[in-house]
XYZ file of N, CA and C in Angstrom:
411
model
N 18.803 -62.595 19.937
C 19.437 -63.727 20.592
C 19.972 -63.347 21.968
N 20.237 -62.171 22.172
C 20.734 -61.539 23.669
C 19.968 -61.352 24.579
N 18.939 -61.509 24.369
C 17.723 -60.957 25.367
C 17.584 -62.697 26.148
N 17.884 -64.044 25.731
C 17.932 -64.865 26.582
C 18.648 -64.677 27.311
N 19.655 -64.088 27.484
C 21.052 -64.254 28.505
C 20.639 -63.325 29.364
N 19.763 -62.235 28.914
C 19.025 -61.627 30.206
C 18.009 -61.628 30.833
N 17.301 -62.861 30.156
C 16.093 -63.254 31.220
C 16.057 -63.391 32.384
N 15.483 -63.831 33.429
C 15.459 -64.354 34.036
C 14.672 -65.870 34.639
N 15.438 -66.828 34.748
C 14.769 -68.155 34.555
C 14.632 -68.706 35.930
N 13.935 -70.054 36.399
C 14.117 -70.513 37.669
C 14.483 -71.458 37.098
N 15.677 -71.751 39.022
C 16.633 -72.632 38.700
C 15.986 -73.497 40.340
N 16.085 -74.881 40.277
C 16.221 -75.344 41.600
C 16.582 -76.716 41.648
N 16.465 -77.537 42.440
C 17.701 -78.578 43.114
C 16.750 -79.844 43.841
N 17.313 -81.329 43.081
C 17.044 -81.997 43.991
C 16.545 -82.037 45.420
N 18.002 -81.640 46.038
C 18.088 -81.637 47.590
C 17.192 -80.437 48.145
N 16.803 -79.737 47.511
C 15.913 -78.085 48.441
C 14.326 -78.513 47.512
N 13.507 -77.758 48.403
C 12.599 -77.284 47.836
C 12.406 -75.709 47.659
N 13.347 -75.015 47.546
C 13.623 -73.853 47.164
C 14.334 -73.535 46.130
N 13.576 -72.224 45.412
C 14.188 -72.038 43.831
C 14.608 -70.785 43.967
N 15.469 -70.092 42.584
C 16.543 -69.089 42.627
C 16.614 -69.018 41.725
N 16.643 -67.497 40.972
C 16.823 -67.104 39.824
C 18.122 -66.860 38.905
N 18.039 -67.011 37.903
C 19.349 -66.453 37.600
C 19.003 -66.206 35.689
N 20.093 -65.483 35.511
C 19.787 -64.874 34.144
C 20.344 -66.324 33.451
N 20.464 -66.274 32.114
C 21.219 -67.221 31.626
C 22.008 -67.168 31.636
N 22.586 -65.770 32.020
C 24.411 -65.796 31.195
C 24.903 -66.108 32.640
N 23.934 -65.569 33.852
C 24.653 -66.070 34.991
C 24.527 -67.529 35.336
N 23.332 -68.430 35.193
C 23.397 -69.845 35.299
C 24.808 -70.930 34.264
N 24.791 -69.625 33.151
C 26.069 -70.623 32.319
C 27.226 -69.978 33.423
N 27.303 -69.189 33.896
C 28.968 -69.228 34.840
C 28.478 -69.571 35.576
N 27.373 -70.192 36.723
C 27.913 -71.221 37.869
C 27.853 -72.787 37.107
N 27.389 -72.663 35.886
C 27.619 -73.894 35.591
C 29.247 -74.196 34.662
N 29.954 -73.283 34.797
C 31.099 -73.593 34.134
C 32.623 -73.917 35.295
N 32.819 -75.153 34.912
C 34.236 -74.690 36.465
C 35.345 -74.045 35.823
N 35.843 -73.110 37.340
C 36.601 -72.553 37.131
C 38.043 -73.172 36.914
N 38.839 -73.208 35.554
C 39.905 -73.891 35.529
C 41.634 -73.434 35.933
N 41.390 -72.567 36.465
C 41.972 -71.345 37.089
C 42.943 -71.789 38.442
N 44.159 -72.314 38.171
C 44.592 -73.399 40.305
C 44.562 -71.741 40.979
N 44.536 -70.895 40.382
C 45.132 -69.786 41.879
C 43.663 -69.155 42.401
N 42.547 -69.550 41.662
C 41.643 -68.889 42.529
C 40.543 -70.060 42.470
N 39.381 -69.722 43.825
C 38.220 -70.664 44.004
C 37.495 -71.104 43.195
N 37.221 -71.893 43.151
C 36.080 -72.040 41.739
C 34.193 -72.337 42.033
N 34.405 -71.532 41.907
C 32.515 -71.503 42.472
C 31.761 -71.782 41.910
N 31.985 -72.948 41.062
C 31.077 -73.049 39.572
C 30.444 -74.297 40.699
N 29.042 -75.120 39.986
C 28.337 -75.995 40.600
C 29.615 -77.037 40.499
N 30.386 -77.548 39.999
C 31.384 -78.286 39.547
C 31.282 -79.193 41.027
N 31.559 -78.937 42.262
C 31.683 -79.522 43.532
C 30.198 -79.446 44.158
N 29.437 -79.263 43.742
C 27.840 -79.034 44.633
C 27.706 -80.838 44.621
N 26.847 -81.602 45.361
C 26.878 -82.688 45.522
C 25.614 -82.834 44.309
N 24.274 -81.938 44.495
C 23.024 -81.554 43.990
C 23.001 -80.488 43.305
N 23.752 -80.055 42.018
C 23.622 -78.337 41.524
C 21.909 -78.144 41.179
N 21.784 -76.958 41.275
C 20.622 -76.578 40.446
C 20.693 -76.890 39.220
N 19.407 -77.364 38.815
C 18.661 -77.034 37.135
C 17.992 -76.180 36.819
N 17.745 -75.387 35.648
C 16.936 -74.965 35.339
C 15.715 -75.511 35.390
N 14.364 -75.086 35.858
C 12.861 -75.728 35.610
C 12.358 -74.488 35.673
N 12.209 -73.720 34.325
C 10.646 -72.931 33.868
C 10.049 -73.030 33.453
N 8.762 -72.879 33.815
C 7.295 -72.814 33.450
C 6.983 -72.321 32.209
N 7.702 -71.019 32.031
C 7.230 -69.815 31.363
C 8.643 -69.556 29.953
N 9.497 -69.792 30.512
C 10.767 -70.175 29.506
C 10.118 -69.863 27.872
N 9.323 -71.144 27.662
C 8.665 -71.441 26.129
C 7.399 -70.643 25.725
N 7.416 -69.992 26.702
C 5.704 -69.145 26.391
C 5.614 -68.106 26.020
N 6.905 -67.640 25.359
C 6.878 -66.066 25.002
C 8.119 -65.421 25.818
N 8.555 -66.109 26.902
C 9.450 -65.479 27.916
C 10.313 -65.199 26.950
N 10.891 -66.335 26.280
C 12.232 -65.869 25.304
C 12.097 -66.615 24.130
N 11.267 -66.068 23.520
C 10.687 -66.003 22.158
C 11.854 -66.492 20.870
N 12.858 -66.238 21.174
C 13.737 -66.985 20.228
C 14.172 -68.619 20.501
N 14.283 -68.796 21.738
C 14.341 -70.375 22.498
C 13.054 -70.937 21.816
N 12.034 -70.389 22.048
C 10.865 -70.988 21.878
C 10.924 -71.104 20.203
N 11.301 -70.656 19.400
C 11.268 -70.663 17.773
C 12.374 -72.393 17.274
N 13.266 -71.762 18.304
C 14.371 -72.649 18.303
C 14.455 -74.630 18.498
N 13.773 -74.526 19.228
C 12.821 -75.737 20.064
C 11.826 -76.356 19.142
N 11.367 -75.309 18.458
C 9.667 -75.868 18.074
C 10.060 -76.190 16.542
N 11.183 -77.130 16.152
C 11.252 -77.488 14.653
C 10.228 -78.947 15.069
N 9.583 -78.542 13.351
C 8.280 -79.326 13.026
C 8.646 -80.519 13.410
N 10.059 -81.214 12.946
C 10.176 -82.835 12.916
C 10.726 -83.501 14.403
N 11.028 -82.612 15.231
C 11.161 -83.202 16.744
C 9.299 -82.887 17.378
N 8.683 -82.011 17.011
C 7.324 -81.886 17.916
C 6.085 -82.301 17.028
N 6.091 -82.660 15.673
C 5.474 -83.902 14.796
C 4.794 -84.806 15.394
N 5.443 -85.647 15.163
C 4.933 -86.809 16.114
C 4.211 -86.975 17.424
N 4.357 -85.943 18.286
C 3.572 -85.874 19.521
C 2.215 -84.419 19.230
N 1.913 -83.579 18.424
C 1.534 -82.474 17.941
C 0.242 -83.338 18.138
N -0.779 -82.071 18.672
C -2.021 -82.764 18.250
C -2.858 -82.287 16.760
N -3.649 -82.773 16.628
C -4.826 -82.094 15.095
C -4.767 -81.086 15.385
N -5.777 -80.633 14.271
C -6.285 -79.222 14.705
C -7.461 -79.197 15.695
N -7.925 -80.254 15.596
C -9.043 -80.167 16.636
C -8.673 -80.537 17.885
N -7.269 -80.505 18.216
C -6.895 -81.061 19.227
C -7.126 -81.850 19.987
N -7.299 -82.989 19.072
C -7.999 -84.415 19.812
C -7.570 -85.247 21.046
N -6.258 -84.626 21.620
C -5.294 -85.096 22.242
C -5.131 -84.730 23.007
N -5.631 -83.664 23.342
C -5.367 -82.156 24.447
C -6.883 -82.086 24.979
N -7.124 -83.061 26.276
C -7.922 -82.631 27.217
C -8.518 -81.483 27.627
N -7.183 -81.139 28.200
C -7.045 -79.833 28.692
C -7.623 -78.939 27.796
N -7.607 -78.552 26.707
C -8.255 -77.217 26.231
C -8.951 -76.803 26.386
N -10.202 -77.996 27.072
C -11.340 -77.723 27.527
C -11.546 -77.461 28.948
N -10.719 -76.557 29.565
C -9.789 -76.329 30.945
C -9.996 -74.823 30.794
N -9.532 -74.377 29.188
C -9.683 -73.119 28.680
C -8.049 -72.316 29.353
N -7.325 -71.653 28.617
C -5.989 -70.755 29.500
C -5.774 -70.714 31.230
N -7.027 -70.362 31.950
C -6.901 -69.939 32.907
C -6.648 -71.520 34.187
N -7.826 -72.485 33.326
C -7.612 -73.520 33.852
C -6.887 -74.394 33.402
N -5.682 -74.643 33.056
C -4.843 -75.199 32.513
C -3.728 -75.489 32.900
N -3.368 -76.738 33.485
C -2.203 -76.976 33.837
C -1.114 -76.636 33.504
N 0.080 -76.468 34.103
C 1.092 -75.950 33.508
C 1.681 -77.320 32.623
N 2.186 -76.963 31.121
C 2.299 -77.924 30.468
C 3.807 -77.846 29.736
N 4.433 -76.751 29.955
C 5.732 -76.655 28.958
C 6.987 -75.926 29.765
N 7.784 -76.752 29.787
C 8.731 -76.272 30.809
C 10.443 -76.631 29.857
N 11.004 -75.475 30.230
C 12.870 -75.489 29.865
C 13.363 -76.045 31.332
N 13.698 -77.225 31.421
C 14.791 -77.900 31.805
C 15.778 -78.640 31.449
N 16.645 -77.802 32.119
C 18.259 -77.782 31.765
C 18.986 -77.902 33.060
N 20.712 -79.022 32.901
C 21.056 -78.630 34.242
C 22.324 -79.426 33.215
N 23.738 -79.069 34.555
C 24.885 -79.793 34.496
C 25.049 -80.672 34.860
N 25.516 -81.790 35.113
C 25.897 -83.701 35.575
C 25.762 -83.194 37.337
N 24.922 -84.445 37.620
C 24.487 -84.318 38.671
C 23.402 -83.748 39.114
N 22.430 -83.303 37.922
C 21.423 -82.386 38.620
C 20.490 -83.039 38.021
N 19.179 -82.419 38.841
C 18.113 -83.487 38.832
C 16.795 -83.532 39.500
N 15.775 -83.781 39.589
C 14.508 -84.067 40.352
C 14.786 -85.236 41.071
N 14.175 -85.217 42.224
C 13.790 -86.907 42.906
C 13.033 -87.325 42.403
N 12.878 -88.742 42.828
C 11.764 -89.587 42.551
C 10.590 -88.914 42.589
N 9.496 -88.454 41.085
C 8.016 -88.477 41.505
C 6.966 -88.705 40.568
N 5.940 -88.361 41.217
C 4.836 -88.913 40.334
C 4.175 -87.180 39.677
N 4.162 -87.527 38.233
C 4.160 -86.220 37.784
C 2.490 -85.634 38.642
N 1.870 -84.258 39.152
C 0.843 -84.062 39.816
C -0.435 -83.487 39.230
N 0.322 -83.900 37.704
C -1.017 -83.079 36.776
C -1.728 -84.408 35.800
N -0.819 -85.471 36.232
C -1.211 -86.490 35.778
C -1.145 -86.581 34.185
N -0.250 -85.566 33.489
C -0.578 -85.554 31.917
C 0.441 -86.682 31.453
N 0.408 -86.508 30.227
C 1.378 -87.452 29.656
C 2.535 -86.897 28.945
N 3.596 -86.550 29.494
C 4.128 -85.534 28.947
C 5.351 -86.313 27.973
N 6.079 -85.474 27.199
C 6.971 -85.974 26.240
C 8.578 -85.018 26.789
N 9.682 -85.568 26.815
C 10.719 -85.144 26.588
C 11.961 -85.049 25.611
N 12.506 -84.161 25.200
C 13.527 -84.008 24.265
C 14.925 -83.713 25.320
N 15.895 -84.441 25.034
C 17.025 -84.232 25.413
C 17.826 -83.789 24.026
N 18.516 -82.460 24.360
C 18.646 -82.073 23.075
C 20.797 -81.960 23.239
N 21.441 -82.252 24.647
C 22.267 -82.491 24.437
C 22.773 -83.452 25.976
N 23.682 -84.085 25.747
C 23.920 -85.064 26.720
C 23.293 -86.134 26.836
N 22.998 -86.851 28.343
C 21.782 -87.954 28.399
C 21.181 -87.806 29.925
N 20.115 -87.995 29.838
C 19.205 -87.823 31.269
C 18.849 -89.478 31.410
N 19.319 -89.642 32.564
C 18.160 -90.994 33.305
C 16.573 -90.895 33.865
N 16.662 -92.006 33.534
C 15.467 -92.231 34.433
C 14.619 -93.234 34.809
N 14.264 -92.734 36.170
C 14.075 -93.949 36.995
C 12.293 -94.452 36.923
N 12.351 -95.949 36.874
C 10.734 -96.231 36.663
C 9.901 -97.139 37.535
């Protein structure tokens, strides 16, 4: 279970098109404010746009216990394809050609993507597994 807190994940932001790493244990302290009156608090708490987490690679083995964690049968059921994967285009893309398809995003209030049109054109599914995410259509 410790080896997530030392990954390293990408994190990035509405407002930039630039991303930044951070372990987990360091993305949970800028995402925590500091409740502290005698010193600064450098947590995203005041960012207008904080970073989110968005990895690619997160669920793919990166941190193999997240990924165990995530993948209970009765939340990924319903969207799962056959075995023949009747559902999944892509397979016939083969690993190398294959869109990127599985991503850990995570962020604190206020964080977020802009407006877009997804660029792989798939149909993708989301789980919000705490809080609530908008979204715009």
């Amino acid at each position: 279970e410790k080896e997530i807190y030392n990954t390293s994940l990408r994190a990035t932001s509405g407002a930039t098109s630039h991303s930044a790493n951070f372990t987990l244990a360091g993305y949970q302290s800028y995402c925590t404010p500091n409740t502290n009156a005698n010193t600064y608090d450098s947590s995203c708490s005041r960012e207008e746009a904080p970073l989110y987490l968005f990895d690619r690679e997160a669920l793919l083995g990166k941190c193999p216990q997240l990924t165990k964690d995530v993948s209970d049968p009765a939340l990924i059921e319903p969207f799962s394809c056959n075995e023949e994967g009747y559902y999944d285009l892509f397979r016939h893309l083969g690993d190398k050609g294959r869109p990127d398809h599985t991503w850990l995003i995570a962020g604190p209030e206020r964080s977020g993507s802009l407006f877009h049109v997804d660029p792989n054109a798939t149909h993708a599914w989301n789980a919000c597994i705490s809080g609530k995410k908008r979204w715009i259509f």
